[in-house]
């Protein structure tokens, strides 16, 4: 199965520079090397910016004001035209007949939900804007106005300002330090927010929900809703380049493991302009370090933004390796015997990645390991209290450590450009979580995948994408999903629970999308 590489830009940039989307993208929103350099430079051409921009920016003050600073405001710029882009997609989905097996979960006397075999569905309508405000100050804002035809389901994605090459003020090497502040996707090895795949990466969407099955001996007081797919609110320091050599980032951002929205997390006693983004005092820390080796023999080609080929500029042949680490503390609270019991439960996410590109072939992968410390509430006798707590449960007086909640997994994807307008894709996702399987054995809803049969969930997704125009795309993918079950029985001799008649609910998905 084959598919083409990625690029990153928006239609507003095509207008400003009077160039094609393919200048920065392979298969939007996947970036090529020039698109990565454009983004690193603060949404401007990495060199010859003044010569290449076709709609000059509007000056916010005369250049002479710089000489009069600080007795005058330092002049800036705004884009010559409003840099606004729109994105819309719609779907046609076909789901296998096993979808009807979930009817068995309907309560006696109830009517099961109708899941059609085929369906036309609206996707998202999004507005986004980005550009440079002069002085290497970049901005990006994107907002999903409507998701699945619902305005309430939309919301702000990324919204930040980035101060590029702050290192020049500190006499450090060029591009060794930039600062970004606002709401943004973490510096993930492979982006989820701007993915060109129709389905998300399973490991990025994995929340760590501990085992809380009263029929199982393993008890875990962990309900961490944070996932790496979330947009974070904070500040990030970064340096290096995405198109060659080293790259690093360190972000400090709000701790929110309860999944409560900022607007809903407010207090009538403590006024706040916009609510609170945190669910605890502690701020999370995320770091990433990677190095990319461009493999051309010619030094000039190897160090240029794009490698030179026989037919002109092309993406480098490269191999990159990286690692990342996130540390946080989730807040646990219980009404205790004498007071409110509060404890911060440490957790971390760590992993590595690789990315290999050779001409029209791109292959990359990400691995993640997650661990949450498990602090169980205990009664006055020091015995753990069975979870989840009930009305007649004894009141906790303290916490004790027990078996941590862990998960691991990742994905590997291969893309091949059959033609500049056809990309073939093959992806393997895998997530291993014993707690998800244990919770699923009692048909619990606190697991990210209902009724998984195995602790390891494997998903295979072949697909193909066609660029009808540089800004219009038709895409297809077929999802071979993990096994699930709706009937569970206990072994009469061991008492072990096991799934009965497991099945897969596979899905074929077609998409038509445009950006403007």
Short mmCIF file of C-alpha atoms in Angstrom, two decimals:
data_model
loop_
_atom_site.label_atom_id
_atom_site.label_comp_id
_atom_site.label_asym_id
_atom_site.label_seq_id
_atom_site.Cartn_x
_atom_site.Cartn_y
_atom_site.Cartn_z
CA UNK A 1 0.00 0.00 0.00
CA UNK A 2 1.45 3.33 -1.04
CA UNK A 3 1.05 7.09 -0.35
CA UNK A 4 2.89 10.47 -0.81
CA UNK A 5 4.83 12.67 1.72
CA UNK A 6 3.64 15.69 3.82
CA UNK A 7 3.80 19.51 3.73
CA UNK A 8 2.52 22.33 5.99
CA UNK A 9 1.05 25.66 4.89
CA UNK A 10 -2.28 27.42 4.49
CA UNK A 11 -3.92 28.97 1.38
CA UNK A 12 -3.27 32.47 2.74
CA UNK A 13 0.46 31.89 2.21
CA UNK A 14 -0.17 30.84 -1.40
CA UNK A 15 -1.87 34.22 -1.91
CA UNK A 16 0.89 36.22 -0.21
CA UNK A 17 3.65 34.61 -2.25
CA UNK A 18 1.64 33.87 -5.43
CA UNK A 19 2.77 30.26 -5.36
CA UNK A 20 1.23 26.80 -5.25
CA UNK A 21 0.37 24.90 -2.06
CA UNK A 22 2.89 22.32 -3.31
CA UNK A 23 5.71 24.77 -2.58
CA UNK A 24 5.39 23.83 1.09
CA UNK A 25 3.29 20.67 1.04
CA UNK A 26 3.46 17.17 -0.34
CA UNK A 27 -0.09 16.11 0.48
CA UNK A 28 -1.70 18.87 2.56
CA UNK A 29 -1.31 19.33 5.44
CA UNK A 30 1.90 17.25 5.24
CA UNK A 31 4.97 19.46 4.91
CA UNK A 32 7.94 19.03 2.65
CA UNK A 33 11.39 20.28 3.69
CA UNK A 34 10.75 23.79 2.41
CA UNK A 35 7.48 23.91 4.35
CA UNK A 36 9.32 22.89 7.51
CA UNK A 37 11.88 25.65 6.94
CA UNK A 38 9.06 28.14 6.27
CA UNK A 39 7.43 27.20 9.58
CA UNK A 40 10.74 27.31 11.50
CA UNK A 41 11.39 30.82 10.16
CA UNK A 42 8.13 32.13 11.62
CA UNK A 43 5.86 31.66 8.59
CA UNK A 44 8.09 33.48 6.15
CA UNK A 45 10.52 32.41 3.44
CA UNK A 46 13.76 31.30 5.15
CA UNK A 47 15.77 33.46 2.72
CA UNK A 48 15.04 36.14 0.11
CA UNK A 49 11.78 36.98 1.90
CA UNK A 50 11.61 40.54 0.55
CA UNK A 51 12.15 39.40 -3.05
CA UNK A 52 9.63 36.53 -2.96
CA UNK A 53 6.66 38.03 -1.15
CA UNK A 54 4.17 39.40 -3.70
CA UNK A 55 1.84 41.30 -1.34
CA UNK A 56 4.05 43.46 0.89
CA UNK A 57 3.11 43.79 4.56
CA UNK A 58 1.62 46.98 5.98
CA UNK A 59 4.15 48.93 8.08
CA UNK A 60 2.93 49.90 11.55
CA UNK A 61 5.17 52.92 11.89
CA UNK A 62 8.20 54.32 10.12
CA UNK A 63 11.55 52.54 10.17
CA UNK A 64 13.03 55.68 11.77
CA UNK A 65 11.10 54.91 14.96
CA UNK A 66 13.60 52.15 15.69
CA UNK A 67 16.27 54.80 16.13
CA UNK A 68 14.07 56.65 18.62
CA UNK A 69 13.27 53.60 20.77
CA UNK A 70 12.46 53.53 23.73
CA UNK A 71 10.93 56.98 23.34
CA UNK A 72 8.66 55.61 20.61
CA UNK A 73 6.90 52.32 19.97
CA UNK A 74 8.98 49.80 18.04
CA UNK A 75 7.38 49.55 14.57
CA UNK A 76 5.89 46.28 13.39
CA UNK A 77 3.97 44.92 10.40
CA UNK A 78 0.74 43.14 9.59
CA UNK A 79 0.11 41.03 6.47
CA UNK A 80 -0.93 43.00 3.39
CA UNK A 81 -4.12 40.92 3.11
CA UNK A 82 -6.02 39.13 5.87
CA UNK A 83 -4.20 35.75 6.02
CA UNK A 84 -7.36 33.67 6.47
CA UNK A 85 -7.95 30.14 5.25
CA UNK A 86 -10.96 27.83 5.42
CA UNK A 87 -11.07 24.05 5.57
CA UNK A 88 -14.04 21.74 5.07
CA UNK A 89 -14.38 17.99 4.72
CA UNK A 90 -17.20 15.49 4.35
CA UNK A 91 -17.27 11.71 4.58
CA UNK A 92 -18.92 8.58 3.31
CA UNK A 93 -18.50 5.67 5.70
CA UNK A 94 -19.32 1.98 5.38
CA UNK A 95 -19.38 -0.16 8.54
CA UNK A 96 -19.39 -3.96 8.76
CA UNK A 97 -22.42 -5.98 9.89
CA UNK A 98 -20.80 -6.72 13.27
CA UNK A 99 -21.91 -3.23 14.33
CA UNK A 100 -25.28 -4.82 15.21
CA UNK A 101 -23.72 -7.08 17.85
CA UNK A 102 -23.79 -4.20 20.30
CA UNK A 103 -27.60 -4.47 20.31
CA UNK A 104 -27.11 -7.19 22.96
CA UNK A 105 -26.14 -4.46 25.44
CA UNK A 106 -29.55 -2.79 25.22
CA UNK A 107 -31.49 -3.00 28.49
CA UNK A 108 -34.56 -5.30 28.52
CA UNK A 109 -37.50 -3.45 27.03
CA UNK A 110 -35.24 -0.88 25.40
CA UNK A 111 -34.76 -0.15 21.71
CA UNK A 112 -31.21 -0.39 20.36
CA UNK A 113 -29.64 2.46 18.44
CA UNK A 114 -29.70 2.11 14.66
CA UNK A 115 -26.18 2.05 13.19
CA UNK A 116 -26.51 2.26 9.40
CA UNK A 117 -24.32 0.15 7.13
CA UNK A 118 -23.52 3.22 5.01
CA UNK A 119 -23.76 6.88 5.82
CA UNK A 120 -22.94 10.31 4.41
CA UNK A 121 -21.53 12.52 7.16
CA UNK A 122 -20.30 16.07 7.53
CA UNK A 123 -16.83 16.54 9.01
CA UNK A 124 -15.42 19.82 10.22
CA UNK A 125 -15.54 23.40 9.06
CA UNK A 126 -12.48 25.23 10.31
CA UNK A 127 -11.07 28.73 10.00
CA UNK A 128 -7.37 29.40 10.45
CA UNK A 129 -5.01 32.30 10.16
CA UNK A 130 -1.25 32.58 10.48
CA UNK A 131 1.52 34.94 9.52
CA UNK A 132 4.35 37.16 10.67
CA UNK A 133 3.98 40.45 12.54
CA UNK A 134 7.49 41.66 11.78
CA UNK A 135 10.60 41.34 13.88
CA UNK A 136 10.40 37.51 13.63
CA UNK A 137 7.13 37.42 15.59
CA UNK A 138 4.82 34.76 14.16
CA UNK A 139 1.23 33.88 15.03
CA UNK A 140 -1.17 31.01 14.40
CA UNK A 141 -4.87 30.61 15.29
CA UNK A 142 -7.18 27.84 14.13
CA UNK A 143 -10.72 27.22 15.30
CA UNK A 144 -13.13 24.45 14.37
CA UNK A 145 -16.34 26.43 13.93
CA UNK A 146 -18.36 23.27 13.38
CA UNK A 147 -17.58 19.58 13.95
CA UNK A 148 -20.04 16.93 12.70
CA UNK A 149 -22.50 19.77 11.91
CA UNK A 150 -22.49 20.90 15.57
CA UNK A 151 -21.16 24.33 16.54
CA UNK A 152 -20.96 23.25 20.19
CA UNK A 153 -18.60 20.41 19.23
CA UNK A 154 -16.03 22.82 17.80
CA UNK A 155 -13.47 24.88 19.62
CA UNK A 156 -10.06 26.50 19.55
CA UNK A 157 -7.24 24.29 18.33
CA UNK A 158 -3.93 26.14 18.36
CA UNK A 159 -3.72 29.82 19.23
CA UNK A 160 -0.25 31.19 19.92
CA UNK A 161 2.42 33.77 19.25
CA UNK A 162 5.98 32.68 18.58
CA UNK A 163 9.08 34.83 18.96
CA UNK A 164 11.54 33.34 16.48
CA UNK A 165 15.32 33.44 16.89
CA UNK A 166 15.30 35.15 20.28
CA UNK A 167 18.86 33.82 20.47
CA UNK A 168 20.06 36.81 18.42
CA UNK A 169 19.48 39.07 21.44
CA UNK A 170 21.52 36.75 23.67
CA UNK A 171 24.48 36.41 21.26
CA UNK A 172 23.70 32.72 20.80
CA UNK A 173 23.88 30.75 17.52
CA UNK A 174 21.16 31.56 15.00
CA UNK A 175 17.80 29.85 15.64
CA UNK A 176 19.07 28.22 18.85
CA UNK A 177 16.23 29.73 20.91
CA UNK A 178 12.63 30.61 20.05
CA UNK A 179 9.72 31.17 22.45
CA UNK A 180 6.08 30.21 21.89
CA UNK A 181 3.19 31.10 24.23
CA UNK A 182 -0.53 30.38 24.16
CA UNK A 183 -2.43 27.20 23.36
CA UNK A 184 -0.66 24.70 21.15
CA UNK A 185 -0.06 21.09 20.29
CA UNK A 186 3.04 19.76 22.01
CA UNK A 187 6.12 19.27 19.88
CA UNK A 188 5.17 15.68 19.05
CA UNK A 189 7.37 13.57 16.77
CA UNK A 190 4.47 13.33 14.30
CA UNK A 191 1.68 15.88 14.49
CA UNK A 192 -1.84 14.78 15.33
CA UNK A 193 -3.56 18.17 15.05
CA UNK A 194 -2.43 18.60 11.44
CA UNK A 195 -2.40 14.97 10.38
CA UNK A 196 -3.27 14.07 6.80
CA UNK A 197 -4.69 10.69 7.90
CA UNK A 198 -8.45 10.31 8.20
CA UNK A 199 -8.19 8.53 11.56
CA UNK A 200 -6.11 9.60 14.54
CA UNK A 201 -3.10 7.79 16.01
CA UNK A 202 -4.42 5.47 18.72
CA UNK A 203 -1.51 5.96 21.13
CA UNK A 204 -1.95 9.75 21.13
CA UNK A 205 -5.60 9.28 22.19
CA UNK A 206 -4.88 6.81 25.00
CA UNK A 207 -5.98 8.01 28.43
CA UNK A 208 -4.61 6.09 31.42
CA UNK A 209 -7.66 4.70 33.25
CA UNK A 210 -6.67 2.24 35.96
CA UNK A 211 -8.32 -1.15 36.56
CA UNK A 212 -11.47 -0.67 38.66
CA UNK A 213 -13.20 -4.02 38.15
CA UNK A 214 -14.55 -5.30 41.50
CA UNK A 215 -14.24 -8.86 40.15
CA UNK A 216 -10.48 -8.50 39.61
CA UNK A 217 -7.81 -8.44 42.34
CA UNK A 218 -5.96 -5.55 40.66
CA UNK A 219 -7.24 -2.19 41.90
CA UNK A 220 -5.90 1.11 40.57
CA UNK A 221 -6.91 4.57 41.74
CA UNK A 222 -5.96 6.20 38.41
CA UNK A 223 -8.28 8.19 36.16
CA UNK A 224 -5.95 10.34 34.08
CA UNK A 225 -7.85 11.87 31.15
CA UNK A 226 -4.83 13.70 29.69
CA UNK A 227 -3.75 12.52 26.24
CA UNK A 228 -0.98 13.75 23.96
CA UNK A 229 -3.62 14.59 21.36
CA UNK A 230 -4.82 17.46 23.58
CA UNK A 231 -3.96 21.10 22.93
CA UNK A 232 -1.99 22.47 25.90
CA UNK A 233 -1.90 25.95 27.44
CA UNK A 234 1.55 27.20 28.39
CA UNK A 235 4.92 28.34 27.12
CA UNK A 236 7.56 26.55 25.05
CA UNK A 237 11.26 27.13 24.41
CA UNK A 238 12.70 25.54 21.27
CA UNK A 239 15.67 25.64 18.97
CA UNK A 240 17.29 24.06 15.95
CA UNK A 241 15.55 23.06 12.73
CA UNK A 242 13.06 20.45 11.55
CA UNK A 243 14.82 20.06 8.17
CA UNK A 244 18.30 19.06 9.35
CA UNK A 245 20.56 18.85 12.39
CA UNK A 246 19.40 19.13 15.97
CA UNK A 247 16.00 20.20 17.28
CA UNK A 248 14.83 20.56 20.87
CA UNK A 249 11.85 21.91 22.79
CA UNK A 250 10.89 22.30 26.45
CA UNK A 251 7.29 23.20 27.34
CA UNK A 252 5.67 24.07 30.68
CA UNK A 253 1.89 23.86 30.57
CA UNK A 254 -1.29 23.47 32.59
CA UNK A 255 -1.98 20.25 34.46
CA UNK A 256 -5.48 19.02 33.57
CA UNK A 257 -6.24 15.34 34.06
CA UNK A 258 -9.97 15.62 34.84
CA UNK A 259 -10.98 16.70 31.33
CA UNK A 260 -12.82 19.80 32.58
CA UNK A 261 -12.94 22.68 30.10
CA UNK A 262 -11.38 25.99 31.06
CA UNK A 263 -14.72 27.84 30.87
CA UNK A 264 -16.40 25.25 33.12
CA UNK A 265 -13.53 25.27 35.63
CA UNK A 266 -14.47 28.49 37.42
CA UNK A 267 -15.40 29.55 40.94
CA UNK A 268 -18.16 31.92 42.10
CA UNK A 269 -15.87 32.96 44.98
CA UNK A 270 -12.67 33.67 43.01
CA UNK A 271 -13.35 35.87 39.95
CA UNK A 272 -11.49 34.92 36.80
CA UNK A 273 -11.47 36.48 33.35
CA UNK A 274 -11.76 33.16 31.51
CA UNK A 275 -11.89 30.35 34.07
CA UNK A 276 -8.94 28.15 34.98
CA UNK A 277 -7.08 25.81 32.63
CA UNK A 278 -5.49 23.76 35.41
CA UNK A 279 -6.96 21.05 37.61
CA UNK A 280 -4.02 21.16 40.05
CA UNK A 281 -1.26 23.47 41.28
CA UNK A 282 1.50 21.54 39.51
CA UNK A 283 2.52 22.51 35.97
CA UNK A 284 3.48 19.73 33.58
CA UNK A 285 6.85 19.64 31.83
CA UNK A 286 7.41 18.20 28.35
CA UNK A 287 10.72 17.91 26.55
CA UNK A 288 11.78 16.65 23.14
CA UNK A 289 15.19 16.18 21.53
CA UNK A 290 15.88 14.94 18.00
CA UNK A 291 18.61 14.90 15.40
CA UNK A 292 18.17 14.55 11.65
CA UNK A 293 20.92 13.30 9.35
CA UNK A 294 20.63 14.48 5.73
CA UNK A 295 22.32 11.77 3.70
CA UNK A 296 23.34 13.44 0.41
CA UNK A 297 27.03 13.12 -0.46
CA UNK A 298 27.33 16.65 -1.81
CA UNK A 299 27.91 19.00 1.19
CA UNK A 300 26.13 21.96 -0.43
CA UNK A 301 23.02 19.89 -1.19
CA UNK A 302 23.14 18.22 2.22
CA UNK A 303 23.11 21.51 4.11
CA UNK A 304 20.65 23.38 1.90
CA UNK A 305 17.00 23.74 2.91
CA UNK A 306 16.01 21.42 0.08
CA UNK A 307 18.33 18.98 -1.63
CA UNK A 308 19.18 19.53 -5.28
CA UNK A 309 18.22 16.76 -7.72
CA UNK A 310 18.50 16.21 -11.43
CA UNK A 311 15.05 17.72 -11.99
CA UNK A 312 15.35 20.51 -9.42
CA UNK A 313 14.81 20.88 -5.66
CA UNK A 314 13.49 17.86 -3.78
CA UNK A 315 13.22 16.65 -0.22
CA UNK A 316 16.38 15.33 1.36
CA UNK A 317 17.12 11.67 1.82
CA UNK A 318 17.29 11.65 5.59
CA UNK A 319 17.15 9.61 8.77
CA UNK A 320 16.14 11.17 12.08
CA UNK A 321 15.90 9.90 15.63
CA UNK A 322 14.23 11.51 18.61
CA UNK A 323 13.00 11.05 22.15
CA UNK A 324 10.45 12.83 24.34
CA UNK A 325 9.36 12.89 27.97
CA UNK A 326 6.37 14.32 29.85
CA UNK A 327 6.13 14.60 33.64
CA UNK A 328 3.05 15.62 35.60
CA UNK A 329 1.07 15.10 38.80
CA UNK A 330 -2.66 14.35 38.86
CA UNK A 331 -4.67 15.44 41.87
CA UNK A 332 -6.62 12.77 43.82
CA UNK A 333 -9.28 13.94 46.30
CA UNK A 334 -11.56 12.05 48.70
CA UNK A 335 -13.87 13.00 51.52
CA UNK A 336 -11.90 11.52 54.41
CA UNK A 337 -12.82 10.60 57.96
CA UNK A 338 -11.40 13.83 59.38
CA UNK A 339 -10.89 16.14 56.39
CA UNK A 340 -10.60 16.26 52.61
CA UNK A 341 -7.75 13.98 51.54
CA UNK A 342 -5.64 15.34 48.71
CA UNK A 343 -2.58 13.81 47.12
CA UNK A 344 -0.70 14.47 43.87
CA UNK A 345 -0.13 11.27 41.93
CA UNK A 346 3.02 11.49 39.73
CA UNK A 347 2.87 10.21 36.18
CA UNK A 348 5.03 10.31 33.08
CA UNK A 349 4.97 9.55 29.37
CA UNK A 350 8.18 8.73 27.53
CA UNK A 351 9.12 7.42 24.13
CA UNK A 352 11.17 7.62 20.99
CA UNK A 353 10.71 7.99 17.25
CA UNK A 354 12.39 7.57 13.90
CA UNK A 355 11.74 9.03 10.45
CA UNK A 356 13.30 7.84 7.19
CA UNK A 357 12.79 9.45 3.79
CA UNK A 358 14.14 8.35 0.42
CA UNK A 359 12.85 10.28 -2.58
CA UNK A 360 9.16 9.28 -2.83
CA UNK A 361 9.16 6.89 0.14
CA UNK A 362 8.68 8.01 3.74
CA UNK A 363 8.52 5.71 6.76
CA UNK A 364 8.24 6.78 10.38
CA UNK A 365 7.26 5.41 13.76
CA UNK A 366 6.59 6.48 17.35
CA UNK A 367 6.73 4.50 20.61
CA UNK A 368 5.27 5.59 23.95
CA UNK A 369 5.36 4.21 27.49
CA UNK A 370 3.00 5.63 30.12
CA UNK A 371 3.06 5.13 33.89
CA UNK A 372 0.85 6.60 36.63
CA UNK A 373 1.68 6.04 40.29
CA UNK A 374 -1.20 4.20 41.98
CA UNK A 375 -2.12 5.62 45.40
CA UNK A 376 -4.97 3.59 46.91
CA UNK A 377 -7.19 5.01 49.68
CA UNK A 378 -7.02 3.00 52.91
CA UNK A 379 -9.33 2.85 55.95
CA UNK A 380 -8.46 3.34 59.62
CA UNK A 381 -7.10 -0.23 59.78
CA UNK A 382 -4.71 0.40 56.89
CA UNK A 383 -6.63 -1.85 54.48
CA UNK A 384 -7.24 -0.67 50.88
CA UNK A 385 -10.83 0.32 50.21
CA UNK A 386 -12.34 -1.50 47.17
CA UNK A 387 -12.84 0.74 44.13
CA UNK A 388 -14.89 2.42 42.92
CA UNK A 389 -16.03 3.92 46.22
CA UNK A 390 -19.69 3.37 47.10
CA UNK A 391 -22.07 5.10 49.52
CA UNK A 392 -21.43 2.41 52.15
CA UNK A 393 -17.62 2.34 51.67
CA UNK A 394 -15.55 3.17 54.77
CA UNK A 395 -14.11 6.67 54.85
CA UNK A 396 -10.45 6.82 53.78
CA UNK A 397 -7.84 8.19 56.17
CA UNK A 398 -4.69 7.90 54.06
CA UNK A 399 -3.13 6.54 50.86
CA UNK A 400 -0.81 3.62 50.15
CA UNK A 401 1.20 2.78 47.05
CA UNK A 402 0.16 -0.17 44.89
CA UNK A 403 0.74 -1.52 41.37
CA UNK A 404 1.15 1.45 38.96
CA UNK A 405 -1.16 1.84 35.96
CA UNK A 406 0.86 1.33 32.79
CA UNK A 407 0.31 1.29 29.05
CA UNK A 408 2.56 1.30 26.00
CA UNK A 409 2.33 1.23 22.24
CA UNK A 410 2.80 3.33 19.16
CA UNK A 411 2.50 3.29 15.40
CA UNK A 412 4.52 2.75 12.23
CA UNK A 413 3.45 4.31 8.94
CA UNK A 414 4.80 4.09 5.40
CA UNK A 415 3.87 6.60 2.67
CA UNK A 416 4.73 6.27 -0.99
CA UNK A 417 4.15 8.89 -3.68
CA UNK A 418 2.94 6.96 -6.69
CA UNK A 419 2.67 10.27 -8.55
CA UNK A 420 2.99 13.82 -7.22
CA UNK A 421 -0.80 13.73 -6.78
CA UNK A 422 -1.27 10.13 -5.52
CA UNK A 423 -0.03 8.92 -2.15
CA UNK A 424 -0.46 5.40 -0.83
CA UNK A 425 -0.40 4.72 2.92
CA UNK A 426 -0.09 1.76 5.25
CA UNK A 427 -0.24 2.18 9.03
CA UNK A 428 -0.07 -0.12 12.06
CA UNK A 429 -1.31 1.14 15.42
CA UNK A 430 -0.84 -0.83 18.64
CA UNK A 431 -1.81 -0.02 22.24
CA UNK A 432 -1.19 -2.35 25.18
CA UNK A 433 -3.21 -1.73 28.36
CA UNK A 434 -4.12 -4.50 30.80
CA UNK A 435 -6.42 -2.10 32.64
CA UNK A 436 -8.47 -1.43 29.49
CA UNK A 437 -9.07 -5.16 29.05
CA UNK A 438 -9.97 -5.69 32.73
CA UNK A 439 -12.40 -2.77 32.69
CA UNK A 440 -13.90 -4.04 29.44
CA UNK A 441 -14.68 -7.43 31.02
CA UNK A 442 -17.48 -5.76 32.98
CA UNK A 443 -18.53 -3.68 29.97
CA UNK A 444 -17.23 -0.56 31.71
CA UNK A 445 -17.48 2.73 29.88
CA UNK A 446 -14.28 4.10 31.46
CA UNK A 447 -12.08 2.50 28.83
CA UNK A 448 -11.05 4.26 25.58
CA UNK A 449 -12.04 1.20 23.51
CA UNK A 450 -15.21 -0.65 24.48
CA UNK A 451 -14.92 -4.34 25.38
CA UNK A 452 -11.38 -5.08 24.12
CA UNK A 453 -10.67 -8.82 23.97
CA UNK A 454 -6.90 -8.52 24.32
CA UNK A 455 -4.60 -6.29 26.34
CA UNK A 456 -2.88 -5.35 23.06
CA UNK A 457 -5.11 -3.70 20.48
CA UNK A 458 -3.74 -3.84 16.92
CA UNK A 459 -5.23 -1.78 14.09
CA UNK A 460 -4.16 -1.92 10.44
CA UNK A 461 -5.08 0.95 8.14
CA UNK A 462 -4.29 0.94 4.42
CA UNK A 463 -5.28 4.01 2.45
CA UNK A 464 -4.75 6.19 -0.59
CA UNK A 465 -5.11 9.93 -1.20
CA UNK A 466 -5.55 11.86 -4.46
CA UNK A 467 -4.95 15.57 -4.99
CA UNK A 468 -7.61 16.64 -7.49
CA UNK A 469 -6.13 20.14 -7.27
CA UNK A 470 -3.37 21.31 -4.91
CA UNK A 471 -6.10 22.38 -2.45
CA UNK A 472 -8.72 19.64 -3.12
CA UNK A 473 -8.20 16.11 -1.88
CA UNK A 474 -10.04 12.80 -2.10
CA UNK A 475 -8.93 10.17 0.42
CA UNK A 476 -9.81 6.59 1.34
CA UNK A 477 -8.80 4.35 4.21
CA UNK A 478 -9.92 0.96 5.47
CA UNK A 479 -9.64 0.35 9.22
CA UNK A 480 -9.10 -3.26 10.33
CA UNK A 481 -10.00 -2.78 13.99
CA UNK A 482 -9.10 -4.79 17.12
CA UNK A 483 -11.37 -7.55 18.40
CA UNK A 484 -14.20 -6.62 20.75
CA UNK A 485 -16.87 -8.49 22.71
CA UNK A 486 -20.25 -7.86 24.31
CA UNK A 487 -20.63 -11.22 26.09
CA UNK A 488 -18.30 -12.32 28.89
CA UNK A 489 -18.38 -15.58 30.86
CA UNK A 490 -16.48 -16.94 33.86
CA UNK A 491 -14.53 -20.21 33.79
CA UNK A 492 -16.28 -22.49 36.36
CA UNK A 493 -12.99 -23.92 37.63
CA UNK A 494 -10.78 -20.81 37.77
CA UNK A 495 -13.34 -18.01 37.82
CA UNK A 496 -11.37 -16.22 35.10
CA UNK A 497 -13.48 -13.99 32.88
CA UNK A 498 -13.15 -14.38 29.12
CA UNK A 499 -14.85 -12.95 26.03
CA UNK A 500 -17.37 -15.01 24.06
CA UNK A 501 -17.53 -14.84 20.25
CA UNK A 502 -15.16 -11.87 19.73
CA UNK A 503 -15.61 -9.82 16.56
CA UNK A 504 -14.20 -6.86 14.65
CA UNK A 505 -16.11 -3.78 13.51
CA UNK A 506 -14.14 -2.76 10.41
CA UNK A 507 -14.83 0.50 8.61
CA UNK A 508 -14.24 1.88 5.12
CA UNK A 509 -14.00 5.66 5.05
CA UNK A 510 -14.05 8.04 2.07
CA UNK A 511 -13.33 11.76 2.38
CA UNK A 512 -13.58 14.83 0.17
CA UNK A 513 -11.80 17.91 1.49
CA UNK A 514 -10.84 21.39 0.34
CA UNK A 515 -8.97 24.35 1.77
CA UNK A 516 -9.49 27.92 0.59
#
